Amino acid sequence: MNYWIGVASKDHVNRGVAGGFCQLCHGKSAPLNRMKEGDWLIYYAPKKRFKSKEPCQQFIALGQILAGDAYLFEMAPDFVPFRKNVAFVKNSEAISLQAVADDPLWQEYRSRLRFGHFQIPKELFDVISSGMIKAV
């Protein structure tokens, strides 16, 4: 099992959560093909809306990759991105980037946000996800 961070605007992530899919790096297949059934994905949203400068800077969704390959989905006649199905955790809450900013492990990985998708160790996944899933 592997652990990943994906980067997308909040409005795009919310669309994926509602539809049970992830879409990364402007619809490319490569990042989706790296993730396998059972892997975990945490979405980080640097901004609230695509093509907006309004900051969000939160980890806003987490989910587990489901069985199946990446597939094409026509969003517009000139935009047919790849998607992969995800079971998103329903009771998760967004947490600010500041909540993990001082964690030494995060400091080692934070510069990778610019890549849009990257693997993280389980220890960092646990730090972030424990802030997103509150104990009942």
Short mmCIF file of N, CA and C in Angstrom, two decimals:
data_model
loop_
_atom_site.label_atom_id
_atom_site.label_comp_id
_atom_site.label_asym_id
_atom_site.label_seq_id
_atom_site.Cartn_x
_atom_site.Cartn_y
_atom_site.Cartn_z
N MET A 1 0.85 -1.17 0.00
CA MET A 1 0.00 0.00 0.00
C MET A 1 0.90 1.24 0.00
N ASN A 2 0.52 2.20 -0.84
CA ASN A 2 1.27 3.45 -0.93
C ASN A 2 0.38 4.62 -0.57
N TYR A 3 1.01 5.75 -0.31
CA TYR A 3 0.32 6.96 0.15
C TYR A 3 0.74 8.11 -0.75
N TRP A 4 -0.22 8.94 -1.13
CA TRP A 4 0.01 9.98 -2.12
C TRP A 4 -0.62 11.30 -1.71
N ILE A 5 -0.06 12.38 -2.23
CA ILE A 5 -0.70 13.69 -2.16
C ILE A 5 -0.94 14.15 -3.59
N GLY A 6 -2.15 14.61 -3.84
CA GLY A 6 -2.52 15.20 -5.12
C GLY A 6 -2.86 16.66 -4.89
N VAL A 7 -2.56 17.49 -5.86
CA VAL A 7 -2.78 18.93 -5.74
C VAL A 7 -3.79 19.38 -6.79
N ALA A 8 -4.83 20.07 -6.34
CA ALA A 8 -5.85 20.60 -7.25
C ALA A 8 -6.62 21.69 -6.52
N SER A 9 -7.28 22.54 -7.27
CA SER A 9 -8.09 23.59 -6.65
C SER A 9 -9.26 22.96 -5.89
N LYS A 10 -9.74 23.67 -4.88
CA LYS A 10 -10.81 23.15 -4.04
C LYS A 10 -12.06 22.83 -4.84
N ASP A 11 -12.43 23.68 -5.79
CA ASP A 11 -13.64 23.40 -6.58
C ASP A 11 -13.49 22.12 -7.39
N HIS A 12 -12.31 21.85 -7.91
CA HIS A 12 -12.09 20.62 -8.67
C HIS A 12 -12.11 19.40 -7.75
N VAL A 13 -11.50 19.52 -6.58
CA VAL A 13 -11.51 18.40 -5.64
C VAL A 13 -12.94 18.09 -5.21
N ASN A 14 -13.71 19.13 -4.90
CA ASN A 14 -15.09 18.91 -4.47
C ASN A 14 -15.91 18.19 -5.53
N ARG A 15 -15.66 18.51 -6.79
CA ARG A 15 -16.34 17.83 -7.90
C ARG A 15 -15.97 16.34 -7.90
N GLY A 16 -14.69 16.06 -7.67
CA GLY A 16 -14.24 14.67 -7.63
C GLY A 16 -14.81 13.90 -6.44
N VAL A 17 -14.84 14.54 -5.28
CA VAL A 17 -15.40 13.89 -4.09
C VAL A 17 -16.87 13.56 -4.34
N ALA A 18 -17.61 14.50 -4.89
CA ALA A 18 -19.04 14.28 -5.16
C ALA A 18 -19.25 13.14 -6.17
N GLY A 19 -18.33 13.01 -7.12
CA GLY A 19 -18.46 11.98 -8.15
C GLY A 19 -17.71 10.70 -7.87
N GLY A 20 -16.92 10.66 -6.78
CA GLY A 20 -16.17 9.46 -6.44
C GLY A 20 -14.99 9.17 -7.35
N PHE A 21 -14.31 10.22 -7.80
CA PHE A 21 -13.15 10.03 -8.68
C PHE A 21 -12.05 11.03 -8.34
N CYS A 22 -10.84 10.74 -8.81
CA CYS A 22 -9.75 11.71 -8.75
C CYS A 22 -9.29 11.97 -10.17
N GLN A 23 -8.76 13.15 -10.34
CA GLN A 23 -8.25 13.61 -11.64
C GLN A 23 -7.05 14.48 -11.27
N LEU A 24 -5.89 14.22 -11.87
CA LEU A 24 -4.67 14.91 -11.46
C LEU A 24 -3.89 15.45 -12.65
N CYS A 25 -3.10 16.48 -12.38
CA CYS A 25 -2.17 17.01 -13.37
C CYS A 25 -2.85 17.31 -14.71
N HIS A 26 -3.96 18.02 -14.64
CA HIS A 26 -4.71 18.45 -15.82
C HIS A 26 -5.18 17.27 -16.67
N GLY A 27 -5.53 16.17 -15.99
CA GLY A 27 -6.13 15.04 -16.69
C GLY A 27 -5.17 14.02 -17.26
N LYS A 28 -3.90 14.10 -16.90
CA LYS A 28 -2.92 13.13 -17.42
C LYS A 28 -3.14 11.75 -16.78
N SER A 29 -2.78 10.71 -17.51
CA SER A 29 -2.97 9.34 -17.01
C SER A 29 -1.84 8.88 -16.11
N ALA A 30 -0.63 9.37 -16.30
CA ALA A 30 0.55 8.86 -15.57
C ALA A 30 0.39 8.87 -14.05
N PRO A 31 -0.03 9.99 -13.43
CA PRO A 31 -0.15 9.95 -11.97
C PRO A 31 -1.22 8.96 -11.50
N LEU A 32 -2.28 8.81 -12.26
CA LEU A 32 -3.33 7.87 -11.88
C LEU A 32 -2.84 6.43 -12.00
N ASN A 33 -2.04 6.15 -13.00
CA ASN A 33 -1.52 4.80 -13.21
C ASN A 33 -0.50 4.40 -12.14
N ARG A 34 0.11 5.37 -11.48
CA ARG A 34 1.04 5.06 -10.39
C ARG A 34 0.29 4.58 -9.15
N MET A 35 -0.96 4.99 -9.00
CA MET A 35 -1.74 4.61 -7.82
C MET A 35 -2.47 3.30 -8.10
N LYS A 36 -2.43 2.41 -7.13
CA LYS A 36 -3.04 1.09 -7.27
C LYS A 36 -4.18 0.93 -6.26
N GLU A 37 -5.01 -0.07 -6.51
CA GLU A 37 -6.12 -0.36 -5.60
C GLU A 37 -5.60 -0.49 -4.16
N GLY A 38 -6.26 0.19 -3.24
CA GLY A 38 -5.88 0.14 -1.83
C GLY A 38 -4.96 1.27 -1.40
N ASP A 39 -4.34 1.95 -2.35
CA ASP A 39 -3.50 3.11 -2.01
C ASP A 39 -4.39 4.23 -1.46
N TRP A 40 -3.78 5.15 -0.74
CA TRP A 40 -4.50 6.30 -0.17
C TRP A 40 -4.04 7.59 -0.83
N LEU A 41 -4.99 8.50 -1.02
CA LEU A 41 -4.73 9.80 -1.63
C LEU A 41 -5.25 10.90 -0.71
N ILE A 42 -4.41 11.88 -0.44
CA ILE A 42 -4.83 13.10 0.26
C ILE A 42 -4.76 14.23 -0.76
N TYR A 43 -5.82 14.99 -0.85
CA TYR A 43 -5.84 16.15 -1.75
C TYR A 43 -5.48 17.42 -0.99
N TYR A 44 -4.54 18.17 -1.56
CA TYR A 44 -4.18 19.49 -1.06
C TYR A 44 -4.68 20.52 -2.07
N ALA A 45 -5.36 21.56 -1.57
CA ALA A 45 -5.87 22.62 -2.45
C ALA A 45 -5.13 23.92 -2.15
N PRO A 46 -4.29 24.37 -3.07
CA PRO A 46 -3.58 25.64 -2.85
C PRO A 46 -4.50 26.85 -2.99
N LYS A 47 -5.54 26.71 -3.82
CA LYS A 47 -6.47 27.83 -4.02
C LYS A 47 -7.90 27.32 -4.10
N LYS A 48 -8.84 28.25 -3.94
CA LYS A 48 -10.25 27.86 -3.87
C LYS A 48 -10.83 27.48 -5.22
N ARG A 49 -10.45 28.20 -6.26
CA ARG A 49 -11.01 27.94 -7.59
C ARG A 49 -9.90 27.92 -8.63
N PHE A 50 -10.10 27.08 -9.62
CA PHE A 50 -9.19 27.02 -10.76
C PHE A 50 -9.17 28.39 -11.43
N LYS A 51 -8.02 28.84 -11.83
CA LYS A 51 -7.82 30.15 -12.47
C LYS A 51 -8.16 31.31 -11.55
N SER A 52 -8.06 31.10 -10.26
CA SER A 52 -8.27 32.15 -9.26
C SER A 52 -7.00 32.26 -8.43
N LYS A 53 -6.82 33.38 -7.81
CA LYS A 53 -5.66 33.54 -6.93
C LYS A 53 -6.06 33.49 -5.46
N GLU A 54 -7.35 33.30 -5.18
CA GLU A 54 -7.82 33.25 -3.80
C GLU A 54 -7.28 31.99 -3.12
N PRO A 55 -6.46 32.15 -2.08
CA PRO A 55 -5.82 30.99 -1.46
C PRO A 55 -6.79 30.12 -0.66
N CYS A 56 -6.48 28.85 -0.63
CA CYS A 56 -7.18 27.88 0.22
C CYS A 56 -6.16 27.30 1.21
N GLN A 57 -5.09 26.73 0.70
CA GLN A 57 -3.98 26.18 1.48
C GLN A 57 -4.42 25.21 2.56
N GLN A 58 -5.21 24.22 2.13
CA GLN A 58 -5.72 23.20 3.05
C GLN A 58 -5.63 21.81 2.42
N PHE A 59 -5.48 20.82 3.29
CA PHE A 59 -5.69 19.43 2.90
C PHE A 59 -7.19 19.21 3.04
N ILE A 60 -7.87 18.89 1.94
CA ILE A 60 -9.33 18.96 1.99
C ILE A 60 -10.07 17.65 1.78
N ALA A 61 -9.41 16.61 1.33
CA ALA A 61 -10.11 15.34 1.12
C ALA A 61 -9.11 14.20 1.19
N LEU A 62 -9.59 13.03 1.64
CA LEU A 62 -8.76 11.85 1.57
C LEU A 62 -9.62 10.66 1.21
N GLY A 63 -9.02 9.75 0.47
CA GLY A 63 -9.76 8.59 0.03
C GLY A 63 -8.85 7.46 -0.39
N GLN A 64 -9.47 6.30 -0.57
CA GLN A 64 -8.73 5.10 -0.96
C GLN A 64 -9.05 4.75 -2.41
N ILE A 65 -8.00 4.45 -3.15
CA ILE A 65 -8.12 4.13 -4.57
C ILE A 65 -8.86 2.79 -4.72
N LEU A 66 -9.83 2.79 -5.62
CA LEU A 66 -10.63 1.58 -5.88
C LEU A 66 -10.04 0.78 -7.04
N ALA A 67 -10.55 -0.42 -7.23
CA ALA A 67 -10.10 -1.29 -8.33
C ALA A 67 -10.45 -0.65 -9.66
N GLY A 68 -9.65 -0.96 -10.65
CA GLY A 68 -9.92 -0.48 -12.00
C GLY A 68 -8.84 0.45 -12.52
N ASP A 69 -8.78 0.52 -13.82
CA ASP A 69 -7.80 1.36 -14.49
C ASP A 69 -8.29 2.80 -14.59
N ALA A 70 -7.37 3.68 -14.91
CA ALA A 70 -7.75 5.06 -15.23
C ALA A 70 -8.59 5.02 -16.51
N TYR A 71 -9.56 5.90 -16.59
CA TYR A 71 -10.45 5.92 -17.75
C TYR A 71 -10.65 7.35 -18.24
N LEU A 72 -10.97 7.48 -19.51
CA LEU A 72 -11.23 8.79 -20.10
C LEU A 72 -12.67 9.21 -19.81
N PHE A 73 -12.85 10.51 -19.59
CA PHE A 73 -14.18 11.06 -19.34
C PHE A 73 -14.28 12.41 -20.04
N GLU A 74 -15.24 12.54 -20.92
CA GLU A 74 -15.40 13.80 -21.67
C GLU A 74 -16.09 14.85 -20.80
N MET A 75 -15.34 15.89 -20.46
CA MET A 75 -15.90 17.01 -19.69
C MET A 75 -16.37 18.11 -20.63
N ALA A 76 -15.72 18.20 -21.77
CA ALA A 76 -16.06 19.15 -22.82
C ALA A 76 -15.54 18.56 -24.12
N PRO A 77 -16.05 19.00 -25.26
CA PRO A 77 -15.57 18.42 -26.53
C PRO A 77 -14.05 18.51 -26.70
N ASP A 78 -13.44 19.53 -26.13
CA ASP A 78 -12.00 19.70 -26.29
C ASP A 78 -11.21 19.33 -25.02
N PHE A 79 -11.87 18.70 -24.04
CA PHE A 79 -11.18 18.31 -22.81
C PHE A 79 -11.70 16.95 -22.34
N VAL A 80 -10.85 15.93 -22.52
CA VAL A 80 -11.20 14.56 -22.16
C VAL A 80 -10.10 14.02 -21.23
N PRO A 81 -10.21 14.31 -19.94
CA PRO A 81 -9.17 13.90 -18.99
C PRO A 81 -9.32 12.45 -18.54
N PHE A 82 -8.26 11.93 -17.95
CA PHE A 82 -8.30 10.63 -17.31
C PHE A 82 -8.76 10.79 -15.87
N ARG A 83 -9.49 9.78 -15.38
CA ARG A 83 -9.97 9.75 -14.00
C ARG A 83 -9.72 8.36 -13.43
N LYS A 84 -9.76 8.29 -12.10
CA LYS A 84 -9.68 7.00 -11.42
C LYS A 84 -10.67 7.04 -10.25
N ASN A 85 -11.33 5.93 -9.98
CA ASN A 85 -12.34 5.89 -8.93
C ASN A 85 -11.71 5.84 -7.54
N VAL A 86 -12.34 6.56 -6.61
CA VAL A 86 -11.85 6.70 -5.24
C VAL A 86 -13.02 6.61 -4.28
N ALA A 87 -12.82 5.92 -3.15
CA ALA A 87 -13.79 5.93 -2.05
C ALA A 87 -13.31 6.97 -1.05
N PHE A 88 -13.91 8.14 -1.09
CA PHE A 88 -13.50 9.22 -0.20
C PHE A 88 -14.07 9.00 1.20
N VAL A 89 -13.29 9.38 2.20
CA VAL A 89 -13.71 9.28 3.60
C VAL A 89 -14.76 10.36 3.85
N LYS A 90 -15.93 9.94 4.27
CA LYS A 90 -17.07 10.86 4.41
C LYS A 90 -16.93 11.82 5.60
N ASN A 91 -16.35 11.37 6.69
CA ASN A 91 -16.31 12.21 7.89
C ASN A 91 -15.01 13.00 8.04
N SER A 92 -14.29 13.18 6.96
CA SER A 92 -13.03 13.92 7.07
C SER A 92 -13.29 15.42 7.05
N GLU A 93 -12.38 16.16 7.68
CA GLU A 93 -12.46 17.61 7.74
C GLU A 93 -11.19 18.20 7.16
N ALA A 94 -11.32 19.33 6.52
CA ALA A 94 -10.15 20.02 5.98
C ALA A 94 -9.27 20.51 7.13
N ILE A 95 -7.97 20.46 6.90
CA ILE A 95 -7.04 21.07 7.86
C ILE A 95 -6.09 21.99 7.11
N SER A 96 -5.69 23.03 7.79
CA SER A 96 -4.80 24.02 7.21
C SER A 96 -3.41 23.44 7.00
N LEU A 97 -2.75 23.93 5.99
CA LEU A 97 -1.35 23.58 5.77
C LEU A 97 -0.52 23.92 7.01
N GLN A 98 -0.91 24.97 7.70
CA GLN A 98 -0.19 25.38 8.92
C GLN A 98 -0.23 24.32 10.01
N ALA A 99 -1.24 23.46 9.98
CA ALA A 99 -1.36 22.41 11.00
C ALA A 99 -0.19 21.42 10.95
N VAL A 100 0.44 21.29 9.79
CA VAL A 100 1.57 20.36 9.66
C VAL A 100 2.87 21.07 9.27
N ALA A 101 2.82 22.37 9.13
CA ALA A 101 3.96 23.13 8.61
C ALA A 101 5.25 22.91 9.40
N ASP A 102 5.15 22.71 10.70
CA ASP A 102 6.35 22.56 11.52
C ASP A 102 6.81 21.11 11.67
N ASP A 103 6.07 20.18 11.13
CA ASP A 103 6.45 18.78 11.23
C ASP A 103 7.70 18.54 10.39
N PRO A 104 8.75 17.96 10.97
CA PRO A 104 10.01 17.76 10.23
C PRO A 104 9.84 16.92 8.96
N LEU A 105 8.98 15.93 9.02
CA LEU A 105 8.76 15.09 7.84
C LEU A 105 8.08 15.88 6.73
N TRP A 106 7.11 16.73 7.09
CA TRP A 106 6.45 17.56 6.09
C TRP A 106 7.47 18.50 5.45
N GLN A 107 8.36 19.05 6.23
CA GLN A 107 9.35 19.99 5.69
C GLN A 107 10.21 19.32 4.63
N GLU A 108 10.39 18.03 4.75
CA GLU A 108 11.17 17.28 3.76
C GLU A 108 10.40 17.12 2.44
N TYR A 109 9.07 17.13 2.51
CA TYR A 109 8.25 16.84 1.33
C TYR A 109 7.52 18.05 0.75
N ARG A 110 7.43 19.14 1.46
CA ARG A 110 6.57 20.27 1.05
C ARG A 110 6.93 20.86 -0.31
N SER A 111 8.19 20.84 -0.67
CA SER A 111 8.59 21.42 -1.96
C SER A 111 8.05 20.62 -3.15
N ARG A 112 7.57 19.42 -2.90
CA ARG A 112 7.04 18.58 -3.99
C ARG A 112 5.63 18.97 -4.41
N LEU A 113 4.98 19.86 -3.67
CA LEU A 113 3.62 20.27 -4.03
C LEU A 113 3.56 20.78 -5.46
N ARG A 114 4.62 21.39 -5.92
CA ARG A 114 4.62 21.96 -7.27
C ARG A 114 4.50 20.91 -8.37
N PHE A 115 4.75 19.63 -8.03
CA PHE A 115 4.67 18.57 -9.03
C PHE A 115 3.23 18.09 -9.25
N GLY A 116 2.32 18.41 -8.35
CA GLY A 116 0.92 18.05 -8.53
C GLY A 116 0.52 16.68 -8.02
N HIS A 117 1.50 15.79 -7.83
CA HIS A 117 1.23 14.44 -7.35
C HIS A 117 2.54 13.82 -6.92
N PHE A 118 2.57 13.29 -5.71
CA PHE A 118 3.80 12.66 -5.23
C PHE A 118 3.50 11.69 -4.10
N GLN A 119 4.40 10.74 -3.95
CA GLN A 119 4.26 9.71 -2.91
C GLN A 119 4.84 10.23 -1.61
N ILE A 120 4.20 9.83 -0.49
CA ILE A 120 4.68 10.20 0.84
C ILE A 120 4.79 8.93 1.69
N PRO A 121 5.60 8.98 2.75
CA PRO A 121 5.67 7.81 3.64
C PRO A 121 4.41 7.71 4.51
N LYS A 122 4.14 6.51 5.00
CA LYS A 122 2.98 6.28 5.87
C LYS A 122 3.00 7.21 7.07
N GLU A 123 4.17 7.48 7.61
CA GLU A 123 4.27 8.33 8.80
C GLU A 123 3.72 9.73 8.52
N LEU A 124 4.00 10.28 7.35
CA LEU A 124 3.47 11.60 7.01
C LEU A 124 1.98 11.52 6.72
N PHE A 125 1.55 10.45 6.05
CA PHE A 125 0.12 10.25 5.83
C PHE A 125 -0.61 10.23 7.17
N ASP A 126 -0.05 9.53 8.16
CA ASP A 126 -0.69 9.44 9.48
C ASP A 126 -0.78 10.81 10.14
N VAL A 127 0.25 11.63 10.01
CA VAL A 127 0.23 12.97 10.60
C VAL A 127 -0.90 13.80 9.99
N ILE A 128 -1.00 13.80 8.67
CA ILE A 128 -2.01 14.62 8.00
C ILE A 128 -3.41 14.05 8.21
N SER A 129 -3.57 12.76 7.98
CA SER A 129 -4.91 12.16 8.06
C SER A 129 -5.46 12.18 9.48
N SER A 130 -4.61 12.08 10.48
CA SER A 130 -5.11 12.12 11.86
C SER A 130 -5.71 13.48 12.19
N GLY A 131 -5.23 14.53 11.55
CA GLY A 131 -5.84 15.85 11.72
C GLY A 131 -7.14 15.98 10.97
N MET A 132 -7.31 15.19 9.92
CA MET A 132 -8.52 15.28 9.09
C MET A 132 -9.66 14.40 9.59
N ILE A 133 -9.31 13.32 10.29
CA ILE A 133 -10.32 12.40 10.81
C ILE A 133 -10.33 12.52 12.32
N LYS A 134 -11.35 13.14 12.83
CA LYS A 134 -11.46 13.35 14.27
C LYS A 134 -11.98 12.09 14.95
N ALA A 135 -11.44 11.80 16.12
CA ALA A 135 -11.90 10.64 16.88
C ALA A 135 -13.35 10.84 17.30
N VAL A 136 -14.11 9.77 17.23
CA VAL A 136 -15.54 9.85 17.59
C VAL A 136 -15.71 9.64 19.07
#
